[in-house]
Amino acid sequence: MAAGGTLHELFDEGIRAAGRDRTAVITDRVRLSYGQLDIRANRLARHLTETADIGPGDLVAIRTLRVPDVIVAALAVLRTGAAFTVVSPGDREPAELAGARAVVSHRVHSGRLVPSLTRPLVFLDGDSAAIDARSDAPLDPPAGPDAALLFTAGTTGPPRAVPVSHARLRAAYTAWAEVFRLGTGDRVLVTAAPDTAAFTAALVRVLGAGATLVLSAREPYDVADTDPVTADSLTAGPGGPPDGLRLLVVGGERVRLADHVALERRLAPGARLIGLYGPAEVTGCGTWFETAQLTGPVREPGRHAYLGRPFTGVTVELRGKRIWLTPPDGGDAVPTGDQGRVDGDGPLEFLGRAADRFKAGGRTVDPYRVEAALVAHPAIRDALVGPGGSAGDRPIAHIVAEPGHTPDEPLVRAFLATTGHGAETPAVVVRIAALPRTAAGRLDRGALTRPAPRPGARSGRIVSSGKGAPLTPDETLQSVAGPVALIALVVSVMLTDVLWPGSTDLAMVPDPWAWFFRGLYAAEHLAFAAGVGFLIAGRTMMPRHAAPRSLTAAAHLAIVYLLASWWPQDNFYRLAAKDDWDRQAALVYAFNIPMMLAAAVVALWASFAGFREREEG
């Protein structure tokens, strides 16, 4: 297949190779054939052209995560000659979308999207009748210079927008096809979120080859395109990897050679495991790694992570130790922000990310070097090293123990001495269950919790959430919440008759009705105690959704109010006369209306929970 032409012409070639009846996309609830995909894309393309005047050179934002609709919309935008970008509707709108000529989404997201005279909203569900009424004949406009606007992963700073041309994506497809060798009979599981550059790259690889894009691990597949964590879960079950898996492609984060080899051994004989490396600036088409590229045995494979050899058309350049990549279609080399080295004819080796370096003790610490040494310890599976509380503090190491092992403190302390000199030796080691990762499977160093500084702490101290070990601040709050809630329960029971004399008097209430009220009073005391406990520890236990931190903090306080306010408000109400309008109005505005507002805040916070999950409606 020639590298020239546009991206939608590549997809048309995939349709012809597969045949219109072959399945193009599979989810748990949706199946689209290549013929159906073609018809839907053509109709939406005409709708965009005739109602929003979309054409060559324009940018159209796709603000939904319903994957089949994302694919239809992307192909439709390309067929108008415009470029597409996919941004989660739960994310704040990037500045780069200010110039988008239209937004494609669903009505459920209408409250988040701002229409304008120059940027209409097209709802795939609300406008479905008008879209279906359009002709399914293909358009043939000239294509603009760019096919897509991708965003970097944000691991080295805020996500940046990267315009990607048709020529670059076509050249990348040619390079990928040479290595992956996908065919029309392949069923490719893709787990990347649709608003990532990794998903766009996988879409090009799969549909360009006329293969079937599988978006559910419950469906059969013979190729998997995923991240390291998902790759491990797909192959580590009791039955091992699925029958027929011939190719496993792992990208998004570096994989140490020891883990690569362990993963490879789970696969059936003849099956391939390929590590993929490349930032959005080169459309993810940088280098690829297989163990066959190694020129000989590697000592201590846990210390090494290989990025492999460049794809066809890509050039790897080391400036000092900094890695620069030339995109597959040529052009200027771009910095990756990573460091590497090449020994002789061997593959490119990863040596850490420049942005992860930090100052400690007056010198620059390279965390990757310390992490590589730590994982050589037989009881340590993985590690992340980060800065202490201030620039002068020694680093903190977060370690994941090997299954069945508990790192012995004296031995680990002695082992830490071999990881570096002076400021590079961690002062504190924190045992955690797993390394924090983003939704895309990348390591999330920003999510690491720094233990509170302790006077006189000695180098090599081990902190753990295990019994008897020092606790992190969050764990300390959670550990005291229960006792404090119990104290609040006792205090509320003791103070009820002191603060509101007679409010719980049931002398005139006959049984069994008196027991119903006693149950109400008990529930009020328990709710107040739960509210006090949640005030102390609830914020640390609330899950990370797409909601802003300020909204999560507001939701935390709203939940506290909803729990704790029942005890005082019911006691006040029971002592208020029905015709005491001043007191009744004061109670309404002090309790009832704030409860409604608190519930609305919680509902708003909860509404963010699903926006980062794949929508397959």
Coordinates of C-alpha atoms in Angstrom, one line a residue:
M1 CA 0.0 0.0 0.0
A2 CA 1.5 3.3 -1.0
A3 CA 2.3 5.8 1.6
G4 CA 0.9 8.8 -0.3
G5 CA -2.7 10.0 -0.2
T6 CA -5.0 11.0 2.6
L7 CA -6.0 9.2 5.7
H8 CA -9.6 8.7 4.7
E9 CA -8.3 7.2 1.4
L10 CA -6.3 4.8 3.5
F11 CA -9.6 3.8 5.4
D12 CA -11.3 3.4 2.0
E13 CA -8.6 1.0 1.0
G14 CA -9.2 -0.9 4.2
I15 CA -12.9 -1.1 3.4
R16 CA -12.2 -2.5 0.0
A17 CA -9.7 -5.0 1.3
A18 CA -12.0 -6.2 4.0
G19 CA -15.3 -6.2 2.1
R20 CA -18.4 -4.2 3.2
D21 CA -19.9 -7.2 5.1
R22 CA -16.9 -7.8 7.3
T23 CA -17.2 -6.5 10.9
A24 CA -15.3 -3.3 11.4
V25 CA -16.0 -2.5 15.1
I26 CA -17.2 -4.7 18.0
T27 CA -18.2 -3.6 21.5
D28 CA -20.2 -5.3 24.2
R29 CA -23.4 -3.9 22.6
V30 CA -22.6 -2.7 19.1
R31 CA -21.4 -4.3 15.9
L32 CA -20.6 -2.2 12.8
S33 CA -19.7 -3.7 9.5
Y34 CA -17.4 -1.8 7.2
G35 CA -20.4 -1.1 5.0
Q36 CA -22.4 0.4 7.9
L37 CA -19.4 2.4 9.0
D38 CA -19.0 3.8 5.5
I39 CA -22.7 4.8 5.2
R40 CA -22.9 6.4 8.6
A41 CA -19.6 8.4 8.0
N42 CA -20.8 9.6 4.6
R43 CA -24.2 10.8 5.9
L44 CA -22.6 12.6 8.9
A45 CA -20.0 14.1 6.5
R46 CA -22.8 15.6 4.4
H47 CA -24.6 16.8 7.5
L48 CA -21.5 18.6 8.7
T49 CA -20.9 20.1 5.3
E50 CA -24.5 21.3 4.7
T51 CA -25.4 22.5 8.2
A52 CA -22.1 23.7 9.6
D53 CA -20.2 24.5 6.3
I54 CA -17.3 22.2 7.4
G55 CA -14.6 21.9 4.7
P56 CA -10.9 21.6 4.1
G57 CA -8.7 23.3 6.7
D58 CA -11.3 23.3 9.4
L59 CA -11.1 21.6 12.8
V60 CA -14.0 19.6 14.3
A61 CA -14.0 18.7 17.9
I62 CA -15.4 15.3 18.9
R63 CA -16.6 15.6 22.5
T64 CA -17.9 12.1 23.4
L65 CA -16.3 8.8 24.5
R66 CA -18.8 6.5 22.9
V67 CA -16.3 4.6 20.8
P68 CA -18.3 3.6 17.8
D69 CA -19.6 7.1 17.4
V70 CA -16.1 8.5 17.8
I71 CA -14.9 6.3 14.9
V72 CA -17.9 7.3 12.7
A73 CA -17.4 11.0 13.5
A74 CA -13.6 10.9 12.9
L75 CA -14.1 9.2 9.5
A76 CA -16.9 11.7 8.6
V77 CA -14.8 14.7 9.5
L78 CA -11.9 13.4 7.4
R79 CA -14.3 13.0 4.4
T80 CA -15.2 16.7 4.6
G81 CA -11.5 17.5 4.1
A82 CA -11.3 18.8 7.8
A83 CA -9.3 17.6 10.7
F84 CA -10.7 16.0 13.8
T85 CA -9.7 16.0 17.5
V86 CA -11.2 13.9 20.3
V87 CA -11.5 15.5 23.8
S88 CA -13.4 14.0 26.7
P89 CA -16.6 15.9 27.5
G90 CA -15.6 15.8 31.1
D91 CA -12.4 17.7 30.5
R92 CA -12.0 21.5 30.5
E93 CA -11.9 22.7 26.9
P94 CA -8.3 23.2 25.7
A95 CA -7.5 26.6 24.3
E96 CA -6.8 24.9 20.9
L97 CA -10.5 24.1 20.5
A98 CA -11.4 27.8 20.4
G99 CA -10.9 27.7 16.6
A100 CA -13.0 24.5 16.1
R101 CA -15.7 25.1 13.5
A102 CA -18.1 22.6 15.0
V103 CA -18.5 20.2 18.0
V104 CA -19.8 16.6 17.6
S105 CA -21.2 15.1 20.8
H106 CA -24.3 13.7 22.5
R107 CA -27.2 15.5 24.2
V108 CA -26.2 14.2 27.6
H109 CA -23.1 16.5 27.4
S110 CA -25.0 19.6 26.2
G111 CA -24.6 21.4 29.5
R112 CA -20.8 21.3 29.2
L113 CA -20.5 22.5 25.6
V114 CA -20.9 26.1 24.7
P115 CA -22.5 26.7 21.3
S116 CA -21.9 29.8 19.2
L117 CA -22.9 31.2 15.9
T118 CA -19.5 30.2 14.4
R119 CA -19.3 26.8 16.2
P120 CA -22.6 24.8 16.1
L121 CA -23.2 21.7 18.1
V122 CA -24.0 18.5 16.3
F123 CA -25.6 15.9 18.5
L124 CA -25.4 12.4 17.1
D125 CA -28.5 11.3 19.0
G126 CA -30.6 14.5 18.9
D127 CA -29.8 15.2 15.2
S128 CA -30.0 11.5 14.1
A129 CA -33.2 11.9 12.0
A130 CA -31.6 14.8 10.0
I131 CA -28.3 12.9 9.7
D132 CA -30.0 9.7 8.5
A133 CA -31.9 11.7 5.9
R134 CA -28.7 12.7 4.1
S135 CA -27.3 11.0 1.1
D136 CA -24.8 8.2 1.7
A137 CA -22.9 9.1 -1.5
P138 CA -19.3 9.9 -0.6
L139 CA -17.9 13.4 -0.8
D140 CA -14.7 14.2 -2.6
P141 CA -13.4 17.5 -1.4
P142 CA -9.7 18.4 -1.3
A143 CA -8.1 17.5 2.1
G144 CA -6.6 20.2 4.3
P145 CA -3.0 19.8 5.4
D146 CA -3.8 18.2 8.8
A147 CA -5.8 15.0 9.5
A148 CA -6.0 15.2 13.3
L149 CA -5.1 17.3 16.3
L150 CA -3.6 15.0 19.0
F151 CA -2.6 15.8 22.6
T152 CA 0.4 14.7 24.4
A153 CA 0.0 12.5 27.5
G154 CA 1.0 15.2 29.9
T155 CA 3.6 13.2 31.7
T156 CA 6.2 16.0 31.3
G157 CA 3.9 18.9 31.8
P158 CA 0.5 20.1 30.7
P159 CA -0.9 18.2 27.6
R160 CA 0.1 20.0 24.4
A161 CA -1.7 20.0 21.1
V162 CA 0.1 18.4 18.1
P163 CA -1.2 18.8 14.6
V164 CA -0.7 15.7 12.6
S165 CA -0.7 15.6 8.8
H166 CA -2.2 13.1 6.4
A167 CA 1.3 12.3 5.1
R168 CA 2.6 11.6 8.6
L169 CA -0.2 9.2 9.5
R170 CA 0.0 7.5 6.1
A171 CA 3.8 7.1 6.6
A172 CA 3.3 5.8 10.1
Y173 CA 0.7 3.2 8.9
T174 CA 3.2 1.9 6.3
A175 CA 5.9 1.5 9.0
W176 CA 3.4 -0.2 11.4
A177 CA 2.2 -2.5 8.8
E178 CA 5.7 -3.7 8.1
V179 CA 6.2 -4.7 11.7
F180 CA 2.8 -5.8 12.9
R181 CA 1.6 -7.4 9.6
L182 CA -2.1 -7.1 10.4
G183 CA -4.6 -8.6 7.9
T184 CA -8.3 -8.5 7.2
G185 CA -8.8 -11.7 9.3
D186 CA -7.3 -10.2 12.5
R187 CA -9.4 -9.2 15.4
V188 CA -7.5 -6.5 17.3
L189 CA -8.3 -5.7 21.0
V190 CA -7.7 -2.0 21.7
T191 CA -7.9 -0.7 25.2
A192 CA -6.7 2.9 24.9
A193 CA -9.3 5.6 25.7
P194 CA -10.6 7.3 22.6
D195 CA -9.3 10.8 23.6
T196 CA -5.7 9.6 23.5
A197 CA -3.1 9.7 20.7
A198 CA -2.7 5.9 21.3
F199 CA -6.3 5.3 20.3
T200 CA -5.9 7.3 17.1
A201 CA -2.8 5.4 16.2
A202 CA -4.5 2.0 16.9
L203 CA -7.5 3.1 14.8
V204 CA -5.2 3.8 11.8
R205 CA -3.4 0.5 12.2
V206 CA -6.5 -1.6 12.4
L207 CA -9.0 0.0 10.0
G208 CA -6.2 0.8 7.5
A209 CA -5.5 -3.0 7.3
G210 CA -9.2 -3.9 7.0
A211 CA -9.0 -5.8 10.4
T212 CA -11.7 -5.8 13.1
L213 CA -11.4 -3.4 15.9
V214 CA -12.4 -5.1 19.2
L215 CA -13.3 -2.9 22.2
S216 CA -14.3 -5.6 24.7
A217 CA -12.0 -8.2 26.2
R218 CA -15.0 -10.5 26.4
E219 CA -15.0 -10.8 22.6
P220 CA -12.5 -13.1 20.9
Y221 CA -9.3 -11.5 19.6
D222 CA -6.0 -12.6 18.2
V223 CA -4.1 -9.3 18.5
A224 CA -4.0 -7.1 21.6
D225 CA -2.9 -3.4 21.5
T226 CA -2.7 -2.2 25.1
D227 CA -0.7 -0.8 28.0
P228 CA 1.6 -2.8 30.4
V229 CA -0.9 -3.1 33.3
T230 CA -3.7 -4.4 31.0
A231 CA -1.3 -6.7 29.2
D232 CA -0.4 -8.3 32.5
S233 CA -4.0 -8.7 33.5
L234 CA -5.0 -10.2 30.1
T235 CA -2.3 -12.8 30.3
A236 CA -1.9 -13.6 34.0
G237 CA -5.3 -15.3 34.6
P238 CA -5.6 -19.0 35.5
G239 CA -6.1 -19.9 31.8
G240 CA -3.2 -17.7 30.7
P241 CA -3.6 -15.5 27.5
P242 CA -6.6 -16.2 25.3
D243 CA -6.4 -19.0 22.7
G244 CA -5.1 -17.8 19.4
L245 CA -3.3 -14.7 20.6
R246 CA -0.5 -14.2 18.1
L247 CA 0.6 -10.7 18.7
L248 CA 0.7 -8.5 21.9
V249 CA 1.6 -4.9 21.4
V250 CA 2.4 -3.0 24.6
G251 CA 2.8 0.8 24.6
G252 CA 2.3 3.8 26.8
E253 CA 5.0 3.2 29.3
R254 CA 8.5 1.6 29.4
V255 CA 8.7 -2.1 30.4
R256 CA 11.8 -3.5 32.1
L257 CA 13.4 -6.3 30.3
A258 CA 12.7 -8.8 33.1
D259 CA 9.0 -8.0 32.9
H260 CA 9.0 -8.1 29.1
V261 CA 10.6 -11.6 29.2
A262 CA 8.1 -12.8 31.9
L263 CA 5.2 -11.6 29.8
E264 CA 6.6 -13.1 26.6
R265 CA 6.9 -16.5 28.4
R266 CA 3.2 -16.6 29.0
L267 CA 2.4 -16.4 25.3
A268 CA 2.0 -19.5 23.1
P269 CA 5.0 -20.6 21.1
G270 CA 5.4 -18.4 18.0
A271 CA 3.4 -15.6 19.4
R272 CA 5.1 -12.2 19.4
L273 CA 5.4 -9.5 22.0
I274 CA 6.3 -6.0 20.8
G275 CA 7.0 -3.0 22.9
L276 CA 6.0 0.3 21.3
Y277 CA 7.6 3.7 21.9
G278 CA 6.8 7.1 20.4
P279 CA 5.2 10.4 21.6
A280 CA 2.3 12.1 20.0
E281 CA 4.7 14.4 18.0
V282 CA 5.6 11.4 15.8
T283 CA 2.1 9.9 16.0
G284 CA 3.4 7.1 18.3
C285 CA 5.6 5.8 15.5
G286 CA 9.1 5.9 17.0
T287 CA 10.7 2.6 17.9
W288 CA 9.7 -1.0 18.6
F289 CA 11.3 -3.7 20.6
E290 CA 11.4 -7.5 20.5
T291 CA 13.8 -9.7 22.5
A292 CA 15.2 -11.0 19.2
Q293 CA 16.8 -7.5 18.8
L294 CA 19.2 -8.2 21.7
T295 CA 22.7 -9.0 20.6
G296 CA 23.4 -11.2 23.6
P297 CA 22.5 -12.1 27.2
V298 CA 21.7 -9.1 29.5
R299 CA 22.9 -9.2 33.1
E300 CA 20.3 -8.1 35.7
P301 CA 17.4 -7.7 33.2
G302 CA 15.4 -5.9 35.9
R303 CA 17.7 -2.9 35.6
H304 CA 17.2 -2.4 31.9
A305 CA 14.3 -1.2 29.7
Y306 CA 14.7 -1.3 26.0
L307 CA 12.9 0.9 23.4
G308 CA 14.2 -1.1 20.5
R309 CA 14.9 -0.1 16.9
P310 CA 13.3 2.7 14.8
F311 CA 10.4 2.1 12.5
T312 CA 11.0 2.5 8.8
G313 CA 11.3 6.2 8.0
V314 CA 12.1 7.1 11.6
T315 CA 15.6 8.2 12.7
V316 CA 16.8 8.1 16.3
E317 CA 19.3 10.7 17.3
L318 CA 21.1 11.0 20.7
R319 CA 22.1 14.5 21.6
G320 CA 24.2 13.8 24.7
K321 CA 21.8 11.3 26.2
R322 CA 18.6 13.0 25.1
I323 CA 16.5 11.1 22.6
W324 CA 15.3 12.9 19.4
L325 CA 13.1 11.3 16.8
T326 CA 12.6 12.1 13.2
P327 CA 8.9 11.5 12.3
P328 CA 8.2 8.7 9.8
D329 CA 7.4 11.2 7.0
G330 CA 10.7 13.1 7.5
G331 CA 11.0 16.6 8.7
D332 CA 12.7 18.1 11.7
A333 CA 13.7 15.8 14.6
V334 CA 11.6 16.3 17.8
P335 CA 12.8 15.9 21.4
T336 CA 11.0 13.2 23.4
G337 CA 12.1 14.3 26.8
D338 CA 13.6 10.9 27.5
Q339 CA 17.2 9.8 27.8
G340 CA 18.8 6.7 26.2
R341 CA 21.8 5.0 25.0
V342 CA 22.8 2.5 22.3
D343 CA 25.6 -0.1 22.8
G344 CA 27.1 -1.2 19.5
D345 CA 24.4 -2.7 17.2
G346 CA 22.0 -3.2 20.1
P347 CA 18.6 -1.7 20.5
L348 CA 18.0 1.8 22.1
E349 CA 17.9 1.5 25.9
F350 CA 15.7 3.8 28.1
L351 CA 17.6 5.8 30.7
G352 CA 14.9 7.8 32.3
R353 CA 12.9 10.9 31.7
A354 CA 14.6 14.3 32.1
A355 CA 11.4 15.9 33.6
D356 CA 11.5 13.4 36.5
R357 CA 14.8 14.7 37.8
F358 CA 14.7 16.7 41.0
K359 CA 17.0 18.5 43.4
A360 CA 17.9 16.9 46.7
G361 CA 20.8 17.8 49.0
G362 CA 22.1 20.4 46.6
R363 CA 22.5 18.0 43.7
T364 CA 20.3 16.6 40.9
V365 CA 18.8 13.2 41.5
D366 CA 18.1 10.8 38.6
P367 CA 15.2 8.7 40.0
Y368 CA 15.4 6.1 37.2
R369 CA 18.9 5.2 38.2
V370 CA 17.9 4.6 41.8
E371 CA 14.7 2.8 40.8
A372 CA 16.7 0.5 38.5
A373 CA 19.0 -0.4 41.4
L374 CA 16.1 -0.9 43.8
V375 CA 14.3 -3.4 41.6
A376 CA 17.4 -5.5 41.6
H377 CA 16.6 -6.4 45.2
P378 CA 15.0 -9.9 45.1
A379 CA 12.1 -8.8 47.3
I380 CA 11.2 -5.7 45.3
R381 CA 9.1 -5.9 42.2
D382 CA 9.0 -2.3 41.2
A383 CA 9.8 1.2 42.6
L384 CA 9.3 4.9 42.1
V385 CA 11.6 7.5 43.6
G386 CA 10.4 11.0 44.2
P387 CA 11.5 14.2 46.1
G388 CA 11.1 14.7 49.8
G389 CA 9.1 17.5 51.4
S390 CA 11.5 20.2 50.1
A391 CA 14.4 20.6 47.7
G392 CA 16.9 19.9 50.5
D393 CA 15.3 16.7 51.7
R394 CA 16.5 13.3 50.7
P395 CA 14.4 11.3 48.2
I396 CA 11.5 9.0 49.1
A397 CA 11.3 5.6 47.5
H398 CA 7.9 3.9 47.0
I399 CA 8.3 0.1 46.5
V400 CA 6.1 -2.7 45.4
A401 CA 7.1 -6.0 47.0
E402 CA 7.3 -9.3 45.1
P403 CA 4.3 -11.6 45.9
G404 CA 4.9 -13.4 49.1
H405 CA 7.8 -11.2 50.2
T406 CA 8.1 -8.5 52.8
P407 CA 11.4 -6.5 52.3
D408 CA 13.5 -6.9 55.5
E409 CA 14.4 -3.5 56.8
P410 CA 18.1 -4.0 57.7
L411 CA 18.8 -5.8 54.4
V412 CA 17.0 -3.1 52.3
R413 CA 18.7 -0.4 54.2
A414 CA 22.1 -1.9 53.4
F415 CA 21.0 -2.5 49.8
L416 CA 20.0 1.2 49.5
A417 CA 23.5 2.2 50.1
T418 CA 24.4 0.6 46.7
T419 CA 21.9 2.7 44.7
G420 CA 23.8 5.9 44.6
H421 CA 25.9 8.4 46.6
G422 CA 25.0 11.1 49.0
A423 CA 21.7 12.7 48.2
E424 CA 20.6 9.9 45.8
T425 CA 20.2 7.4 48.7
P426 CA 16.5 7.5 49.7
A427 CA 15.8 8.5 53.3
V428 CA 12.4 6.8 53.5
V429 CA 11.0 3.7 51.8
V430 CA 7.2 3.4 51.5
R431 CA 5.6 0.1 50.8
I432 CA 2.6 0.4 48.5
A433 CA 0.4 -2.2 46.8
A434 CA 0.9 -1.0 43.2
L435 CA 2.5 1.9 41.4
P436 CA 0.0 4.7 40.6
R437 CA -0.9 5.0 37.0
T438 CA -3.0 7.3 34.8
A439 CA -6.0 6.1 32.8
A440 CA -3.7 5.6 29.9
G441 CA -1.5 3.2 31.9
R442 CA 1.4 5.7 32.4
L443 CA 3.2 6.0 35.7
D444 CA 1.7 8.9 37.7
R445 CA 4.4 10.3 39.9
G446 CA 2.2 13.2 41.0
A447 CA -0.1 10.7 42.7
L448 CA 2.5 9.6 45.2
T449 CA 1.8 10.5 48.8
R450 CA 4.8 12.0 50.7
P451 CA 4.9 10.8 54.3
A452 CA 4.9 13.5 57.0
P453 CA 8.5 14.4 58.0
R454 CA 9.6 13.0 61.3
P455 CA 12.3 14.6 63.5
G456 CA 15.5 12.5 63.6
A457 CA 14.4 10.1 60.9
R458 CA 17.2 7.9 59.8
S459 CA 18.2 7.0 56.3
G460 CA 16.6 3.8 55.1
R461 CA 13.5 4.0 57.3
I462 CA 10.6 1.8 55.9
V463 CA 7.1 3.0 56.1
S464 CA 4.1 0.8 55.3
S465 CA 0.4 0.6 55.7
G466 CA 0.9 -2.7 57.4
K467 CA 0.1 -3.3 61.1
G468 CA 2.6 -1.8 63.5
A469 CA 4.3 0.4 60.8
P470 CA 4.4 4.2 60.7
L471 CA 1.4 5.6 58.8
T472 CA 1.1 8.2 56.1
P473 CA -0.9 11.3 56.9
D474 CA -3.9 10.0 55.0
E475 CA -3.7 6.6 56.8
T476 CA -3.4 8.5 60.2
L477 CA -6.6 10.4 59.5
Q478 CA -8.4 7.2 58.6
S479 CA -7.2 5.4 61.7
V480 CA -8.4 8.1 64.1
A481 CA -11.8 8.7 62.3
G482 CA -13.4 5.7 64.0
P483 CA -12.5 6.7 67.6
V484 CA -13.5 10.3 67.0
A485 CA -16.8 9.3 65.5
L486 CA -17.5 7.1 68.6
I487 CA -16.7 10.1 70.9
A488 CA -19.1 12.2 68.7
L489 CA -21.8 9.5 69.1
V490 CA -21.5 9.6 72.9
V491 CA -21.4 13.4 73.1
S492 CA -24.5 13.7 70.9
V493 CA -26.4 11.3 73.2
M494 CA -25.3 13.1 76.3
L495 CA -26.0 16.6 75.0
T496 CA -29.4 16.1 73.4
D497 CA -31.5 16.8 76.6
V498 CA -29.0 19.5 77.6
L499 CA -29.3 21.5 74.4
W500 CA -33.0 20.7 73.6
P501 CA -34.8 19.8 76.8
G502 CA -37.9 17.7 76.1
S503 CA -37.2 17.2 72.4
T504 CA -37.0 13.4 72.8
D505 CA -39.7 13.0 75.5
L506 CA -41.9 10.1 74.5
A507 CA -43.9 9.8 77.7
M508 CA -47.1 10.6 75.9
V509 CA -46.4 8.4 72.9
P510 CA -47.9 4.8 73.2
D511 CA -46.1 1.7 72.1
P512 CA -45.3 0.5 69.5
W513 CA -45.1 4.0 68.0
A514 CA -42.6 5.1 70.6
W515 CA -40.1 2.5 69.3
F516 CA -40.3 4.0 65.9
F517 CA -39.2 7.4 67.3
R518 CA -36.5 5.8 69.4
G519 CA -35.1 4.3 66.2
L520 CA -35.2 7.8 64.6
Y521 CA -33.3 9.3 67.4
A522 CA -30.7 6.5 67.3
A523 CA -30.3 7.0 63.5
E524 CA -29.8 10.8 64.0
H525 CA -27.0 10.1 66.6
L526 CA -25.4 7.6 64.2
A527 CA -25.6 10.0 61.3
F528 CA -24.0 12.8 63.3
A529 CA -21.2 10.4 64.3
A530 CA -20.7 9.3 60.8
G531 CA -20.6 12.9 59.6
V532 CA -17.9 13.8 62.1
G533 CA -15.8 10.7 61.1
F534 CA -16.3 11.6 57.4
L535 CA -15.2 15.1 58.0
I536 CA -11.8 13.8 59.3
A537 CA -11.1 11.0 56.9
G538 CA -13.7 11.2 54.1
R539 CA -11.7 13.4 51.7
T540 CA -8.8 11.0 51.6
M541 CA -11.1 8.1 50.7
M542 CA -13.1 9.8 47.9
P543 CA -12.2 8.4 44.5
R544 CA -10.4 10.4 41.9
H545 CA -12.9 11.2 39.2
A546 CA -12.6 13.8 36.4
A547 CA -14.0 16.4 38.9
P548 CA -11.8 19.4 39.8
R549 CA -10.2 19.3 43.2
S550 CA -12.4 22.2 44.4
L551 CA -15.6 20.4 43.5
T552 CA -14.4 17.2 45.3
A553 CA -13.6 19.3 48.4
A554 CA -17.1 20.9 48.2
A555 CA -18.7 17.4 47.8
H556 CA -16.8 16.2 50.8
L557 CA -18.2 19.0 53.0
A558 CA -21.6 18.5 51.5
I559 CA -21.7 14.9 52.5
V560 CA -20.6 15.8 56.0
Y561 CA -23.4 18.3 56.2
L562 CA -26.0 15.8 54.9
L563 CA -25.0 13.3 57.6
A564 CA -24.3 15.5 60.6
S565 CA -27.2 18.0 60.4
W566 CA -30.0 15.6 61.1
W567 CA -29.4 15.5 64.8
P568 CA -29.6 19.2 65.5
Q569 CA -32.2 20.0 62.9
D570 CA -34.8 17.4 64.0
N571 CA -34.4 18.5 67.6
F572 CA -34.9 22.1 66.7
Y573 CA -38.0 21.2 64.6
R574 CA -39.6 19.2 67.4
L575 CA -39.5 22.2 69.7
A576 CA -40.8 24.7 67.1
A577 CA -44.5 25.4 67.2
K578 CA -46.4 25.0 63.9
D579 CA -47.3 28.7 63.8
D580 CA -43.9 30.0 65.0
W581 CA -43.2 31.4 61.5
D582 CA -40.0 33.2 62.4
R583 CA -38.5 30.0 63.8
Q584 CA -39.9 27.8 61.0
A585 CA -38.5 30.1 58.3
A586 CA -35.1 30.2 60.1
L587 CA -35.0 26.4 60.3
V588 CA -35.9 26.0 56.6
Y589 CA -33.1 28.3 55.5
A590 CA -30.6 26.9 58.1
F591 CA -31.2 23.2 57.3
N592 CA -33.6 22.3 54.5
I593 CA -32.3 24.5 51.8
P594 CA -28.6 23.9 52.6
M595 CA -29.4 20.1 52.4
M596 CA -30.9 20.6 48.9
L597 CA -27.8 22.5 47.9
A598 CA -25.5 19.9 49.5
A599 CA -27.3 17.2 47.6
A600 CA -26.9 19.1 44.3
V601 CA -23.2 19.5 44.9
V602 CA -22.8 15.7 45.5
A603 CA -24.9 15.0 42.4
L604 CA -22.7 17.4 40.4
W605 CA -19.5 15.7 41.7
A606 CA -20.9 12.2 41.1
S607 CA -21.8 13.2 37.5
F608 CA -18.1 13.4 36.7
A609 CA -17.5 9.8 37.6
G610 CA -18.3 8.3 34.2
F611 CA -16.8 10.8 31.9
R612 CA -13.4 9.1 31.9
E613 CA -14.9 5.7 31.3
R614 CA -15.6 4.4 27.9
E615 CA -19.2 5.1 26.7
E616 CA -20.5 2.5 24.4
G617 CA -24.1 3.5 24.3

